[in-house]
Amino acid sequence: MFQNRAEGLALALPAALFAALVFLVPVVLLLSEGFRNADQWTLSAYVDFFSQPLNRTVFLRTLKLSALVTLVAAVIGYAAAYAIVSLPPGAKGRMVGLVVLPLMISPVARTYAWIVILGRTGIINQALQAIGLTDEPIRILFSETAIFIGLLQLFLPLMIISLISALENLPRDVVPAARVLGAGWLSVFWKIILPLTKEGLVIGGTLVFTGSMTAYITPAILGGSKVLMLETLLYQQVTVSNNFVAASVIAFILIVMSFAANILLKRIASARRSGK
Amino acid sequence: MIRRLFTPLTLFLMMLFLIGPFLIIVAASFSAGETLAFPPQGFSFRWIIKVFTIESFRQSFGVSMFLAIGGTLAALILGIPASYAMSRYRLPFAETVRFLVSMPIIVPGIIVGLALLRYFVIPVGMSVTLALFVAHTALILPYAVRVVSASLANLRADIEEAAVILGSSRLGAFFRVVLPNIRGGILSAFILGFVTSFNQVPVSLFLSGPGVRTLPIDMLGYMENVFDPSIAALSSLLAFLSIGIVFAAERFLGFSRYV
Amino acid sequence: MSDQTYLSLENLSLAYGKTTAVKDLNLTIRKGELLALLGPSGCGKTTTMRAIAGLMNPVGGKIVLDGRDITHVPANKREIGLVFQSYALFPHLTVFENVAFGLRMKGVQGNELRQKVEAGLKSVGLLSFAERKATDLSGGQQQRVSLARSMVVQPKLLMLDEPLSNLDARLRLDMRSELQRLQKETGMTMIFVTHDQVEALALADKIVVMRNGAIEQIGTPEDIYNRPATDFVADFVGFENIFKLRDGKLIADGKEFALGAECPNAPGLAWRPGMVTLGEGPFSGTVLGVSFAGNIRGYVLDTPLGPIRAEVDAARPAYTLGEQVAFDLPVASAAPLHRVG
């Protein structure tokens, strides 16, 4: 009954054509702009882009912040995931629900909260002044620190969830077994937990890293117009400088990162399906 | 001692970091004061009420609702047959089809919005509303396909054959036997698509025109200029709306089975 | 013969893409017959059944049912019932609605519908389950629902895919007699597909043994059991000692062996273990294995003819491992094969 392949193709065609036409074609055209200069294929746009100090700074800042967020998310993620996994089943379910909950809330709302906390009259500054550590409000908002905090809060749940499922698949009793054999907590982590949860870490890490790389809202709200990341730079290039070529270059960088991450995730998934 | 404290302390700090800021926003939205601050100055509903009186919010809320509902429906109309084809037939070019429909999840939204602006809105004169609709539909398509495919995979293909043998037409078998059994998956896909579209910012960044703007974009613009608690109030309202929908879905559909 | 023919497959050929599944199959069934399609998995039996049901289009040949060429009639217009191996009940419907499905498709409504469904459920003993969700029932009950669902529409032909394979041993016996009862009561023409020769022998009026997409032998259960036509069928129904024959001599291991009596003119001979005589005869072998099975004792002998399997009354004194035993392959009881290899 399902042998008619033409029939199957006809059912899939509208979605495929739609995606190709409104998605693939314009995106490819946009990307091609960065490689063309008056009917010639060239890399000059990329040379130009990276020759400007501001662009280099933004590029490196995006990489640096994404890496940092990923690293810190991994450290916190392990502690949190380990704590959650060790809870009794009912409490564990509720806790997982609470970790997932923020993902359902608009990132605008989640990021906006940090203005209240990190602003000049925010909680942090009030506290610092109250205990006399500083007389003047210190500037936290519109800095790399603020972006870092915002991104970490935005993407930490993804890391925690990935690590929870990795930790749950840990063979039973390996940790007590290692403890009985005399391993300290640190060596249990390095020698047992880390190698056995490597996949979860890579999955969570990839999600956090690409999420941070391609974040717009957080740097837009918490970085302001001075501390840019790649997506906010792209937005400025288009709206302020009307420079579509630079936008195309940034778009290409972002897409390459995204695809690389996706291929990595697919590899892991298929390696897992085929039984490692 | 330290070990005994590890679990509760870690969980407390994590929750403080993840949920705390959101609670502050909720508290701030009930402030009686003029500016955004915590602890809030007094208690009132004035900002909650004010949100409903701001004309541009009302307008952009309408746009966002239209996109979230319309875009999700369109994505399902495209996505259900595609998922069906991919799960039931041995499709020629199966990988290409799969790649095409899952691509919008990989390509950052800001690029999609820009590409549509540059190649459809500016040169061809496509309306911003249509461009937004198309972009949101494309964005939701991968989610729709994924969730619907998962519930089709849990449904045996031979019940359709049974229906046909009992005298039903092919199309009739789909509506009588397949659709009722993947209803939960379709509703879950709808909710996931709705929330994703409603909260989406980057795709819509470049796609705004006079009177046509999504709610989150409108909020971003508003907060640059005005520093009062109305954004906090609106954020809380939206958050509770999302959470409410998801909770109801989990309760009645077992949402998390599909996602 | 031809005016009695109810269903006929003429030169039926079936394929999945470029892979041929069934080639030039010819088969006729009379009205009221219970036919078994028997063979190992991949022999084309299920594919043949799906083609008869209209779930798959033949690449060649013809299907004629009750005088009408149905080769190109769509599945929903064929009036053929099919009980799937998985039962394929509709998970969102009650038992009642599952059984009513086909009747509703025919436009049956109201009281008539209720009566027919209830009669159908009653005949499989599930009337009290009518309002349950179909998938909440046990495997055996689900199968009865599936059976009732297929039978209430009174199809011209009812087919069952491995009807007993998903049931446990006791249920299997119940279901077997129930199927026979239903068939006798309704006089319905039935085809069932199975890989289990015991089932086929017990249930069917006629058995079609298939192998590699072609028919190996058609016959009554007695024919198949006692007079297998080929070494494949012989092996399938339990002839464990099968030999080629040339010029009246057995061929084994490339050597010729003369038998005690004159051989029939056939390309091969086969013996069940129970047909082998132990303790006397022209051959001898060493006991390799002994297994006790209640009233009989089974032996494996290592002989110049290769391994020989024999079974004798367990009351006789047992041979021990390593013992030399004389044996005979009596020509009189052997089944002559028409084709070997």
Coordinates of N, CA and C in Angstrom, one line a residue, chain C residues 84-270:
Chain C
F84 N -4.7 -9.4 10.7 CA -3.2 -9.2 10.7 C -2.5 -9.9 11.8
Q85 N -1.2 -10.2 11.6 CA -0.5 -10.9 12.6 C -0.4 -10.0 13.9
S86 N -0.4 -8.7 13.7 CA -0.3 -7.8 14.9 C -1.8 -7.5 15.4
Y87 N -2.8 -8.1 14.7 CA -4.2 -7.8 14.9 C -4.6 -6.4 14.4
A88 N -3.7 -5.4 14.4 CA -4.0 -4.1 13.8 C -5.4 -3.6 14.3
L89 N -5.7 -3.7 15.6 CA -6.9 -3.1 16.1 C -6.7 -1.5 16.1
F90 N -7.8 -0.8 16.0 CA -7.7 0.7 16.1 C -7.6 1.1 17.5
P91 N -6.5 1.7 17.9 CA -6.3 1.9 19.3 C -7.2 2.9 19.9
H92 N -7.8 3.8 19.1 CA -8.6 4.9 19.7 C -10.1 4.5 19.8
L93 N -10.4 3.2 19.3 CA -11.8 2.8 19.3 C -12.0 1.7 20.3
T94 N -13.3 1.6 20.8 CA -13.7 0.5 21.6 C -13.8 -0.8 20.8
V95 N -13.9 -1.9 21.5 CA -14.1 -3.2 20.9 C -15.3 -3.2 20.0
F96 N -16.4 -2.6 20.5 CA -17.6 -2.5 19.6 C -17.3 -1.7 18.4
E97 N -16.7 -0.6 18.5 CA -16.4 0.3 17.3 C -15.4 -0.3 16.3
N98 N -14.5 -1.1 16.9 CA -13.6 -1.8 16.0 C -14.3 -2.8 15.1
V99 N -15.2 -3.5 15.7 CA -16.0 -4.5 15.0 C -17.0 -3.8 14.0
A100 N -17.5 -2.7 14.5 CA -18.5 -2.0 13.7 C -17.9 -1.3 12.4
F101 N -16.5 -1.1 12.5 CA -15.9 -0.3 11.4 C -16.3 -0.7 10.0
G102 N -16.1 -1.9 9.7 CA -16.4 -2.4 8.3 C -17.8 -2.3 8.0
L103 N -18.7 -2.5 8.9 CA -20.1 -2.4 8.7 C -20.5 -1.0 8.4
R104 N -19.9 -0.1 9.2 CA -20.2 1.4 9.0 C -19.8 1.8 7.5
M105 N -18.7 1.2 7.1 CA -18.2 1.6 5.8 C -19.2 1.1 4.7
K106 N -19.9 0.0 5.1 CA -20.9 -0.5 4.1 C -22.3 0.3 4.3
G107 N -22.3 1.2 5.2 CA -23.5 2.0 5.4 C -24.5 1.3 6.3
V108 N -24.1 0.3 7.0 CA -25.0 -0.3 8.0 C -25.1 0.6 9.2
Q109 N -26.3 0.8 9.7 CA -26.5 1.7 10.9 C -27.5 1.2 11.8
G110 N -27.6 1.9 12.9 CA -28.7 1.7 13.9 C -28.8 0.3 14.5
N111 N -30.0 -0.2 14.5 CA -30.3 -1.5 15.2 C -29.5 -2.6 14.4
E112 N -29.6 -2.5 13.1 CA -29.0 -3.6 12.3 C -27.5 -3.7 12.7
L113 N -26.8 -2.5 12.8 CA -25.4 -2.5 13.1 C -25.2 -3.1 14.5
R114 N -26.0 -2.7 15.5 CA -25.8 -3.2 16.8 C -26.0 -4.7 16.8
Q115 N -27.0 -5.2 16.2 CA -27.3 -6.6 16.2 C -26.1 -7.4 15.6
K116 N -25.6 -6.9 14.4 CA -24.6 -7.6 13.7 C -23.3 -7.6 14.5
V117 N -22.9 -6.4 15.1 CA -21.7 -6.4 15.9 C -21.8 -7.3 17.1
E118 N -23.0 -7.2 17.8 CA -23.1 -8.1 19.0 C -23.1 -9.6 18.6
A119 N -23.7 -9.9 17.5 CA -23.6 -11.3 17.1 C -22.2 -11.7 16.8
G120 N -21.4 -10.8 16.2 CA -20.0 -11.1 15.9 C -19.2 -11.2 17.2
L121 N -19.4 -10.3 18.1 CA -18.7 -10.4 19.4 C -19.1 -11.7 20.2
K122 N -20.4 -12.0 20.1 CA -20.8 -13.2 20.7 C -20.2 -14.5 20.2
S123 N -20.0 -14.5 18.9 CA -19.4 -15.7 18.3 C -18.0 -15.9 18.7
V124 N -17.3 -14.8 19.1 CA -15.9 -15.0 19.6 C -15.9 -14.9 21.1
G125 N -17.1 -14.9 21.8 CA -17.2 -14.9 23.2 C -16.7 -13.6 23.9
L126 N -16.9 -12.5 23.2 CA -16.4 -11.2 23.8 C -17.5 -10.2 24.0
L127 N -18.7 -10.6 24.0 CA -19.8 -9.6 24.1 C -19.7 -8.7 25.3
S128 N -19.2 -9.3 26.4 CA -19.1 -8.4 27.6 C -18.0 -7.4 27.6
F129 N -17.1 -7.5 26.6 CA -16.0 -6.6 26.5 C -16.3 -5.4 25.5
A130 N -17.5 -5.3 25.0 CA -17.8 -4.4 23.9 C -17.4 -3.0 24.1
E131 N -17.5 -2.5 25.4 CA -17.2 -1.1 25.6 C -15.8 -0.8 26.1
R132 N -15.0 -1.9 26.1 CA -13.5 -1.7 26.5 C -12.8 -1.1 25.3
K133 N -11.7 -0.4 25.7 CA -10.7 0.0 24.6 C -10.1 -1.3 24.1
A134 N -10.0 -1.4 22.8 CA -9.6 -2.6 22.1 C -8.1 -3.0 22.6
T135 N -7.3 -2.0 22.7 CA -5.9 -2.3 23.0 C -5.7 -2.6 24.5
D136 N -6.7 -2.5 25.3 CA -6.6 -2.9 26.7 C -6.7 -4.4 26.9
L137 N -7.2 -5.1 25.9 CA -7.4 -6.6 26.0 C -6.1 -7.3 25.9
S138 N -6.2 -8.6 26.3 CA -5.0 -9.5 26.2 C -4.8 -9.8 24.7
G139 N -3.6 -10.4 24.4 CA -3.3 -10.8 23.0 C -4.4 -11.7 22.4
G140 N -4.8 -12.7 23.2 CA -5.7 -13.7 22.6 C -7.1 -13.0 22.4
Q141 N -7.5 -12.1 23.3 CA -8.8 -11.4 23.1 C -8.7 -10.5 21.9
Q142 N -7.5 -9.8 21.8 CA -7.4 -8.9 20.7 C -7.6 -9.6 19.4
Q143 N -7.0 -10.8 19.3 CA -7.1 -11.6 18.1 C -8.5 -11.9 17.8
R144 N -9.3 -12.3 18.8 CA -10.7 -12.6 18.6 C -11.5 -11.4 18.1
V145 N -11.1 -10.2 18.6 CA -11.8 -8.9 18.2 C -11.5 -8.8 16.7
S146 N -10.2 -9.0 16.4 CA -9.8 -8.8 15.0 C -10.5 -9.8 14.1
L147 N -10.7 -11.0 14.6 CA -11.4 -12.0 13.8 C -12.8 -11.6 13.6
A148 N -13.5 -11.2 14.7 CA -14.9 -10.7 14.6 C -15.0 -9.6 13.7
R149 N -14.0 -8.6 13.8 CA -14.1 -7.4 12.9 C -14.0 -7.8 11.4
S150 N -13.2 -8.9 11.1 CA -13.1 -9.3 9.7 C -14.3 -10.1 9.3
M151 N -14.9 -10.8 10.2 CA -16.0 -11.7 9.8 C -17.4 -11.1 9.7
V152 N -17.6 -10.0 10.5 CA -19.0 -9.5 10.5 C -19.4 -8.9 9.2
V153 N -18.4 -8.5 8.4 CA -18.7 -8.0 7.1 C -19.0 -9.1 6.0
Q154 N -18.9 -10.3 6.5 CA -19.1 -11.5 5.6 C -18.3 -11.4 4.3
P155 N -17.0 -11.3 4.4 CA -16.1 -11.2 3.2 C -16.2 -12.5 2.4
K156 N -15.9 -12.3 1.1 CA -15.9 -13.5 0.2 C -14.8 -14.5 0.6
L157 N -13.7 -13.9 1.2 CA -12.6 -14.7 1.5 C -12.0 -14.1 2.8
L158 N -11.6 -15.0 3.7 CA -11.0 -14.5 4.9 C -9.5 -15.0 5.0
M159 N -8.6 -14.1 5.2 CA -7.2 -14.5 5.3 C -6.7 -14.1 6.7
L160 N -5.8 -15.0 7.2 CA -5.2 -14.8 8.5 C -3.7 -14.9 8.4
D161 N -3.0 -13.9 8.9 CA -1.5 -13.9 8.8 C -1.0 -14.5 10.1
E162 N -0.4 -15.6 10.1 CA 0.2 -16.2 11.3 C -0.7 -16.1 12.5
P163 N -1.9 -16.7 12.4 CA -3.0 -16.5 13.4 C -2.6 -17.0 14.8
L164 N -1.7 -17.9 14.9 CA -1.5 -18.5 16.2 C -0.1 -18.1 16.8
S165 N 0.7 -17.5 16.0 CA 2.1 -17.3 16.4 C 2.3 -16.4 17.6
N166 N 1.4 -15.5 17.8 CA 1.6 -14.6 19.0 C 0.9 -15.1 20.3
L167 N 0.4 -16.3 20.2 CA -0.3 -16.8 21.4 C 0.5 -17.9 22.1
D168 N 0.2 -18.0 23.4 CA 1.0 -19.0 24.1 C 0.4 -20.4 23.9
A169 N 1.1 -21.5 24.3 CA 0.8 -22.8 23.8 C -0.7 -23.2 24.1
R170 N -1.3 -22.9 25.2 CA -2.6 -23.3 25.6 C -3.6 -22.6 24.7
L171 N -3.4 -21.2 24.6 CA -4.3 -20.4 23.8 C -4.3 -20.8 22.4
R172 N -3.2 -21.3 22.0 CA -3.0 -21.7 20.6 C -4.0 -22.9 20.2
L173 N -4.0 -23.8 21.2 CA -4.9 -25.0 21.0 C -6.4 -24.5 20.9
D174 N -6.8 -23.6 21.9 CA -8.1 -23.1 21.9 C -8.5 -22.4 20.6
M175 N -7.5 -21.5 20.2 CA -7.8 -20.7 19.0 C -7.9 -21.6 17.7
R176 N -7.1 -22.7 17.7 CA -7.1 -23.6 16.6 C -8.5 -24.2 16.5
S177 N -9.0 -24.7 17.6 CA -10.4 -25.3 17.5 C -11.4 -24.3 17.2
E178 N -11.2 -23.1 17.7 CA -12.2 -22.0 17.5 C -12.2 -21.6 16.0
L179 N -11.1 -21.6 15.4 CA -11.0 -21.3 14.0 C -11.7 -22.3 13.1
Q180 N -11.5 -23.6 13.5 CA -12.1 -24.7 12.8 C -13.6 -24.6 12.9
R181 N -14.1 -24.3 14.2 CA -15.5 -24.2 14.4 C -16.1 -23.1 13.6
L182 N -15.5 -21.9 13.6 CA -16.0 -20.8 12.9 C -16.1 -21.1 11.4
Q183 N -15.1 -21.8 10.9 CA -15.0 -22.1 9.5 C -16.1 -23.0 9.1
K184 N -16.3 -24.0 9.9 CA -17.4 -25.0 9.7 C -18.8 -24.4 9.8
E185 N -18.9 -23.5 10.8 CA -20.2 -22.8 11.0 C -20.6 -21.9 9.8
T186 N -19.6 -21.1 9.4 CA -19.9 -20.1 8.4 C -19.7 -20.6 6.9
G187 N -18.9 -21.7 6.8 CA -18.6 -22.2 5.5 C -17.7 -21.2 4.7
M188 N -17.1 -20.3 5.4 CA -16.3 -19.3 4.8 C -15.0 -19.9 4.2
T189 N -14.6 -19.3 3.0 CA -13.3 -19.7 2.4 C -12.2 -19.0 3.2
M190 N -11.2 -19.7 3.6 CA -10.1 -19.1 4.4 C -8.8 -19.5 3.9
I191 N -7.9 -18.5 4.0 CA -6.5 -18.8 3.7 C -5.7 -18.4 4.9
F192 N -4.8 -19.2 5.4 CA -4.0 -18.7 6.5 C -2.5 -19.0 6.2
V193 N -1.7 -18.0 6.6 CA -0.3 -18.1 6.4 C 0.4 -18.5 7.6
T194 N 1.3 -19.5 7.5 CA 2.0 -19.9 8.7 C 3.4 -20.5 8.3
H195 N 4.3 -20.4 9.3 CA 5.6 -21.1 9.1 C 5.7 -22.4 9.9
D196 N 4.5 -22.7 10.6 CA 4.5 -23.8 11.5 C 3.8 -25.0 10.9
Q197 N 4.5 -26.1 10.5 CA 3.9 -27.2 9.8 C 2.8 -27.9 10.7
V198 N 3.0 -27.9 12.0 CA 2.1 -28.5 12.9 C 0.7 -27.8 12.8
E199 N 0.7 -26.5 12.8 CA -0.5 -25.7 12.6 C -1.2 -26.0 11.3
A200 N -0.4 -26.0 10.2 CA -0.9 -26.2 8.9 C -1.6 -27.5 8.8
L201 N -0.9 -28.5 9.3 CA -1.4 -29.9 9.2 C -2.7 -30.0 10.0
A202 N -2.7 -29.4 11.2 CA -3.9 -29.5 12.1 C -5.1 -28.8 11.5
L203 N -4.9 -27.7 10.9 CA -6.0 -26.8 10.5 C -6.5 -27.0 9.1
A204 N -5.6 -27.1 8.2 CA -6.0 -26.9 6.8 C -6.6 -28.1 6.1
D205 N -7.5 -27.8 5.1 CA -7.9 -28.8 4.2 C -6.9 -29.1 3.1
K206 N -6.2 -28.0 2.8 CA -5.2 -28.1 1.7 C -4.0 -27.2 2.1
I207 N -2.8 -27.7 1.8 CA -1.6 -27.0 2.2 C -0.8 -26.7 0.9
V208 N -0.4 -25.4 0.9 CA 0.5 -25.0 -0.2 C 1.9 -24.7 0.4
V209 N 2.9 -25.5 0.1 CA 4.2 -25.3 0.7 C 5.0 -24.4 -0.3
M210 N 5.5 -23.3 0.2 CA 6.2 -22.3 -0.7 C 7.6 -22.2 -0.3
R211 N 8.4 -21.9 -1.3 CA 9.9 -21.7 -1.0 C 10.4 -20.8 -2.1
N212 N 11.1 -19.8 -1.7 CA 11.7 -18.8 -2.6 C 10.8 -18.2 -3.6
G213 N 9.6 -17.9 -3.2 CA 8.6 -17.3 -4.1 C 8.0 -18.2 -5.1
A214 N 8.1 -19.5 -4.9 CA 7.4 -20.4 -5.8 C 6.8 -21.6 -5.0
I215 N 5.8 -22.3 -5.6 CA 5.2 -23.4 -4.9 C 6.0 -24.6 -5.0
E216 N 6.2 -25.2 -3.9 CA 7.0 -26.5 -3.8 C 6.1 -27.7 -3.9
Q217 N 5.0 -27.6 -3.3 CA 4.0 -28.7 -3.3 C 2.6 -28.2 -2.8
I218 N 1.6 -28.8 -3.5 CA 0.2 -28.5 -3.0 C -0.4 -29.9 -2.7
G219 N -1.1 -30.0 -1.6 CA -1.7 -31.3 -1.3 C -2.5 -31.2 0.0
T220 N -3.1 -32.3 0.3 CA -3.8 -32.4 1.6 C -2.8 -32.6 2.7
P221 N -3.2 -32.4 3.9 CA -2.3 -32.6 5.0 C -1.6 -34.0 5.0
E222 N -2.5 -35.0 4.6 CA -1.9 -36.3 4.5 C -0.9 -36.5 3.4
D223 N -1.2 -35.8 2.3 CA -0.2 -35.8 1.2 C 1.2 -35.3 1.7
I224 N 1.0 -34.1 2.3 CA 2.2 -33.4 2.7 C 3.0 -34.1 3.7
Y225 N 2.2 -34.7 4.7 CA 2.9 -35.4 5.8 C 3.5 -36.7 5.4
N226 N 2.8 -37.4 4.6 CA 3.2 -38.8 4.2 C 4.0 -38.9 2.9
R227 N 3.6 -38.0 2.0 CA 4.2 -38.1 0.6 C 4.8 -36.8 0.2
P228 N 5.8 -36.3 0.9 CA 6.4 -35.0 0.5 C 7.0 -35.2 -0.9
A229 N 6.8 -34.1 -1.7 CA 7.2 -34.3 -3.1 C 8.7 -34.0 -3.3
T230 N 9.2 -33.1 -2.4 CA 10.6 -32.7 -2.6 C 11.4 -32.9 -1.3
D231 N 12.7 -32.8 -1.4 CA 13.5 -32.9 -0.1 C 13.2 -31.7 0.8
F232 N 12.9 -30.5 0.2 CA 12.6 -29.4 1.0 C 11.4 -29.6 1.9
V233 N 10.3 -30.1 1.2 CA 9.1 -30.4 2.0 C 9.3 -31.5 3.0
A234 N 10.0 -32.5 2.6 CA 10.3 -33.6 3.5 C 11.0 -33.1 4.7
D235 N 12.0 -32.3 4.5 CA 12.7 -31.7 5.7 C 11.8 -30.9 6.5
F236 N 10.9 -30.1 5.9 CA 10.0 -29.2 6.6 C 9.0 -29.9 7.4
V237 N 8.6 -31.1 7.0 CA 7.6 -31.9 7.8 C 8.2 -33.0 8.6
G238 N 9.5 -33.0 8.8 CA 10.1 -33.8 9.8 C 10.8 -35.1 9.3
F239 N 11.0 -35.2 8.0 CA 11.8 -36.3 7.5 C 13.3 -35.9 7.7
E240 N 13.9 -36.6 8.7 CA 15.3 -36.0 9.0 C 16.4 -36.8 8.3
N241 N 16.0 -37.9 7.7 CA 17.0 -38.7 6.9 C 16.6 -38.7 5.5
I242 N 17.3 -37.8 4.7 CA 16.9 -37.7 3.3 C 18.2 -38.0 2.4
F243 N 17.9 -38.8 1.4 CA 19.1 -39.2 0.5 C 18.7 -39.2 -0.9
K244 N 19.7 -38.9 -1.7 CA 19.6 -39.0 -3.2 C 19.6 -40.4 -3.6
L245 N 19.0 -40.7 -4.7 CA 19.0 -42.1 -5.2 C 19.5 -42.1 -6.6
R246 N 20.4 -43.0 -7.0 CA 20.9 -43.1 -8.4 C 21.0 -44.6 -8.7
D247 N 20.3 -45.0 -9.7 CA 20.4 -46.4 -10.2 C 20.0 -47.4 -9.0
G248 N 19.0 -47.0 -8.3 CA 18.6 -47.9 -7.2 C 19.5 -47.9 -6.0
K249 N 20.4 -47.0 -6.0 CA 21.4 -47.0 -4.8 C 21.3 -45.6 -4.1
L250 N 21.5 -45.6 -2.8 CA 21.6 -44.4 -2.0 C 22.9 -43.7 -2.3
I251 N 22.9 -42.4 -2.4 CA 24.1 -41.6 -2.6 C 24.4 -40.9 -1.3
A252 N 25.5 -41.1 -0.6 CA 25.8 -40.3 0.6 C 27.3 -40.1 0.6
D253 N 27.7 -38.9 0.8 CA 29.1 -38.6 0.9 C 29.9 -39.0 -0.4
G254 N 29.2 -38.9 -1.5 CA 29.8 -39.2 -2.8 C 29.9 -40.7 -3.1
K255 N 29.5 -41.5 -2.1 CA 29.6 -43.0 -2.3 C 28.2 -43.6 -2.5
E256 N 28.1 -44.8 -3.1 CA 26.8 -45.4 -3.3 C 26.6 -46.5 -2.3
F257 N 25.4 -46.7 -1.8 CA 25.1 -47.7 -0.9 C 23.9 -48.5 -1.4
A258 N 24.0 -49.8 -1.4 CA 22.8 -50.6 -1.8 C 21.9 -50.8 -0.6
L259 N 20.6 -50.7 -0.9 CA 19.6 -50.9 0.2 C 19.2 -52.4 0.1
G260 N 18.5 -52.8 1.2 CA 18.1 -54.2 1.3 C 17.1 -54.7 0.2
A261 N 16.2 -53.8 -0.2 CA 15.2 -54.2 -1.1 C 15.3 -53.3 -2.4
E262 N 14.5 -53.7 -3.3 CA 14.5 -53.0 -4.6 C 14.0 -51.6 -4.4
C263 N 14.7 -50.6 -5.0 CA 14.2 -49.2 -4.8 C 13.3 -48.8 -5.9
P264 N 12.3 -47.9 -5.5 CA 11.5 -47.3 -6.5 C 12.3 -46.4 -7.4
N265 N 11.6 -46.1 -8.6 CA 12.3 -45.2 -9.5 C 12.1 -43.8 -9.1
A266 N 12.9 -43.2 -8.2 CA 12.7 -41.8 -7.8 C 14.0 -41.2 -7.6
P267 N 14.1 -39.9 -7.6 CA 15.4 -39.3 -7.4 C 15.9 -39.2 -6.0
G268 N 15.0 -39.5 -5.1 CA 15.4 -39.5 -3.7 C 14.4 -40.2 -2.8
L269 N 14.9 -40.6 -1.5 CA 14.1 -41.2 -0.6 C 14.3 -40.5 0.8
A270 N 13.2 -40.6 1.6 CA 13.3 -39.9 2.9 C 12.7 -40.8 4.0

